[in-house]
Tab-separated table of C-alpha atoms in Angstrom:
chain	number	residue	atom	x	y	z
T	1	UNK	CA	-5.923	19.012	-10.777
T	2	UNK	CA	-5.604	14.955	-11.544
T	3	UNK	CA	-7.025	12.870	-13.431
T	4	UNK	CA	-10.751	11.017	-12.309
T	5	UNK	CA	-8.871	7.621	-11.763
T	6	UNK	CA	-6.270	8.839	-10.555
T	7	UNK	CA	-7.944	11.006	-8.245
T	8	UNK	CA	-10.503	8.685	-7.864
T	9	UNK	CA	-7.468	7.181	-5.690
T	10	UNK	CA	-5.968	10.004	-4.383
T	11	UNK	CA	-7.340	9.903	0.049
T	12	UNK	CA	-6.377	6.116	-0.080
T	13	UNK	CA	-3.031	6.962	-1.501
T	14	UNK	CA	-2.325	9.492	0.992
T	15	UNK	CA	-3.874	7.680	4.099
T	16	UNK	CA	-1.401	4.843	3.743
T	17	UNK	CA	1.814	6.306	2.901
T	18	UNK	CA	1.283	8.413	6.036
T	19	UNK	CA	-0.047	5.346	8.103
T	20	UNK	CA	2.500	3.596	7.581
T	21	UNK	CA	5.425	6.177	7.384
T	22	UNK	CA	4.351	6.232	11.102
T	23	UNK	CA	3.519	3.188	12.239
T	24	UNK	CA	6.785	1.225	9.957
T	25	UNK	CA	9.005	3.808	10.215
T	26	UNK	CA	8.038	6.440	12.866
T	27	UNK	CA	8.098	9.038	10.943
T	28	UNK	CA	5.967	12.617	10.478
T	29	UNK	CA	6.300	14.152	7.708
T	30	UNK	CA	8.489	16.489	8.270
T	31	UNK	CA	11.174	13.476	9.060
T	32	UNK	CA	10.201	11.594	5.502
T	33	UNK	CA	13.566	11.100	4.187
T	34	UNK	CA	13.637	9.089	0.510
T	35	UNK	CA	15.578	5.937	2.024
T	36	UNK	CA	12.408	5.205	4.735
T	37	UNK	CA	10.422	6.699	0.734
T	38	UNK	CA	11.740	3.462	-1.246
T	39	UNK	CA	11.304	1.145	0.936
T	40	UNK	CA	7.910	2.279	1.507
T	41	UNK	CA	6.426	2.753	-2.015
T	42	UNK	CA	8.726	-0.220	-2.341
T	43	UNK	CA	8.277	-2.635	0.292
T	44	UNK	CA	5.479	-2.193	2.700
T	45	UNK	CA	3.062	-0.961	0.324
T	46	UNK	CA	3.543	-4.426	-1.992
T	47	UNK	CA	2.911	-6.259	1.061
T	48	UNK	CA	0.378	-4.974	3.109
T	49	UNK	CA	-2.145	-3.182	0.396
T	50	UNK	CA	-4.474	-5.216	-0.800
T	51	UNK	CA	-5.746	-3.131	-3.837
T	52	UNK	CA	-5.854	-3.160	-7.046
T	53	UNK	CA	-3.465	-2.512	-10.004
T	54	UNK	CA	-5.587	1.477	-9.943
T	55	UNK	CA	-3.999	2.684	-6.511
T	56	UNK	CA	-1.168	1.460	-6.967
T	57	UNK	CA	0.135	3.632	-10.396
T	58	UNK	CA	-1.724	6.783	-8.724
T	59	UNK	CA	0.700	6.622	-5.900
T	60	UNK	CA	3.929	8.875	-7.797
T	61	UNK	CA	1.158	11.553	-9.212
T	62	UNK	CA	-0.356	12.069	-5.870
T	63	UNK	CA	2.624	12.011	-3.710
T	64	UNK	CA	5.114	14.083	-6.451
T	65	UNK	CA	1.634	17.375	-5.102
T	66	UNK	CA	1.393	16.096	-2.326
T	67	UNK	CA	5.196	16.368	-1.633
T	68	UNK	CA	4.907	20.394	-3.089
T	69	UNK	CA	1.897	21.100	-0.686
T	70	UNK	CA	3.574	19.999	2.045
T	71	UNK	CA	6.539	21.766	1.566
T	72	UNK	CA	4.607	25.074	0.664
T	73	UNK	CA	3.709	24.786	4.318
T	74	UNK	CA	6.610	24.268	5.852
T	75	UNK	CA	6.291	20.672	6.655
T	76	UNK	CA	8.297	19.263	4.759
T	77	UNK	CA	12.729	20.369	4.874
T	78	UNK	CA	13.223	17.542	1.988
T	79	UNK	CA	10.383	17.736	-0.423
T	80	UNK	CA	12.881	18.283	-3.756
T	81	UNK	CA	14.680	14.968	-2.332
T	82	UNK	CA	11.416	13.119	-1.948
T	83	UNK	CA	9.775	14.246	-4.820
T	84	UNK	CA	13.199	12.552	-6.525
T	85	UNK	CA	13.436	9.894	-5.210
T	86	UNK	CA	9.762	9.001	-6.032
T	87	UNK	CA	10.268	9.628	-9.858
T	88	UNK	CA	12.779	7.851	-9.701
T	89	UNK	CA	11.540	4.500	-7.885
T	90	UNK	CA	8.012	5.438	-10.218
T	91	UNK	CA	7.581	2.634	-12.568
T	92	UNK	CA	8.507	0.512	-9.666
T	93	UNK	CA	5.519	0.553	-7.789
T	94	UNK	CA	2.870	-0.851	-9.499
T	95	UNK	CA	5.209	-3.470	-10.933
T	96	UNK	CA	6.708	-4.246	-7.190
T	97	UNK	CA	2.970	-4.800	-6.219
T	98	UNK	CA	1.234	-6.941	-8.459
T	99	UNK	CA	4.177	-9.542	-7.711
T	100	UNK	CA	3.180	-12.391	-5.235
T	101	UNK	CA	6.527	-13.042	-3.666
T	102	UNK	CA	6.683	-9.061	-2.260
T	103	UNK	CA	2.839	-9.300	-0.417
T	104	UNK	CA	2.852	-10.171	3.377
T	105	UNK	CA	0.687	-13.053	4.531
T	106	UNK	CA	-2.351	-11.161	5.151
T	107	UNK	CA	-2.645	-9.772	1.387
T	108	UNK	CA	-1.359	-13.509	0.372
T	109	UNK	CA	-5.041	-14.295	2.320
T	110	UNK	CA	-7.148	-11.095	0.361
T	111	UNK	CA	-5.666	-11.328	-2.293
T	112	UNK	CA	-6.765	-15.453	-2.648
T	113	UNK	CA	-10.405	-14.556	-1.277
T	114	UNK	CA	-10.438	-11.605	-3.867
T	115	UNK	CA	-9.594	-13.748	-6.783
T	116	UNK	CA	-12.409	-16.945	-5.511
T	117	UNK	CA	-14.992	-13.414	-6.268
T	118	UNK	CA	-14.964	-12.485	-2.701
T	119	UNK	CA	-16.496	-9.188	-1.690
T	120	UNK	CA	-13.184	-8.813	-0.075
T	121	UNK	CA	-15.463	-5.327	1.851
T	122	UNK	CA	-18.105	-7.945	3.215
T	123	UNK	CA	-17.864	-8.504	6.455
T	124	UNK	CA	-19.704	-12.050	5.816
T	125	UNK	CA	-18.331	-13.044	2.891
T	126	UNK	CA	-14.783	-12.619	4.630
T	127	UNK	CA	-15.725	-14.820	7.451
T	128	UNK	CA	-16.878	-17.558	5.839
T	129	UNK	CA	-14.318	-17.191	3.258
T	130	UNK	CA	-12.208	-18.088	7.024
T	131	UNK	CA	-14.019	-21.470	8.141
T	132	UNK	CA	-13.661	-22.572	4.274
T	133	UNK	CA	-10.121	-22.030	4.178
T	134	UNK	CA	-9.092	-23.068	7.762
T	135	UNK	CA	-11.050	-26.319	7.166
T	136	UNK	CA	-8.507	-26.717	4.044
T	137	UNK	CA	-5.746	-26.092	5.498
T	138	UNK	CA	-6.854	-28.499	8.504
T	139	UNK	CA	-7.459	-30.159	6.425
T	140	UNK	CA	-3.908	-30.723	4.947
T	141	UNK	CA	-2.484	-30.176	7.686
T	142	UNK	CA	-4.049	-34.431	9.327
T	143	UNK	CA	-3.423	-35.656	5.453
T	144	UNK	CA	0.571	-34.579	6.129
């Protein structure tokens, strides 16, 4: 029932969220807490997820029904609190993700490649960009 543009991002949003909640916070769905959701969506996502604005705009509309589903499956004890926290921070998610001051090193690198017209999904193009980047970095360190 999601609009097509949001539905297109749904699988990626859910996979990223569940992975980071587990790998970065050590939490399974039945352990998710509003504080961890807040940190994941406003710190981890902006730092690690290199995606277009549509992805970040889809986060809240995708996660809200996902939480409702997990609540119905008896997998999400704090569903109401999580939905409330999500609603509170929803507008901040795309803004945080668009701000380079919140990006991690890997995301900065990928976004630099993307901005240079590199297809970041193409391994050959990324390898070439990496070599160019390293040459530029080595050249600048020799000068200084």
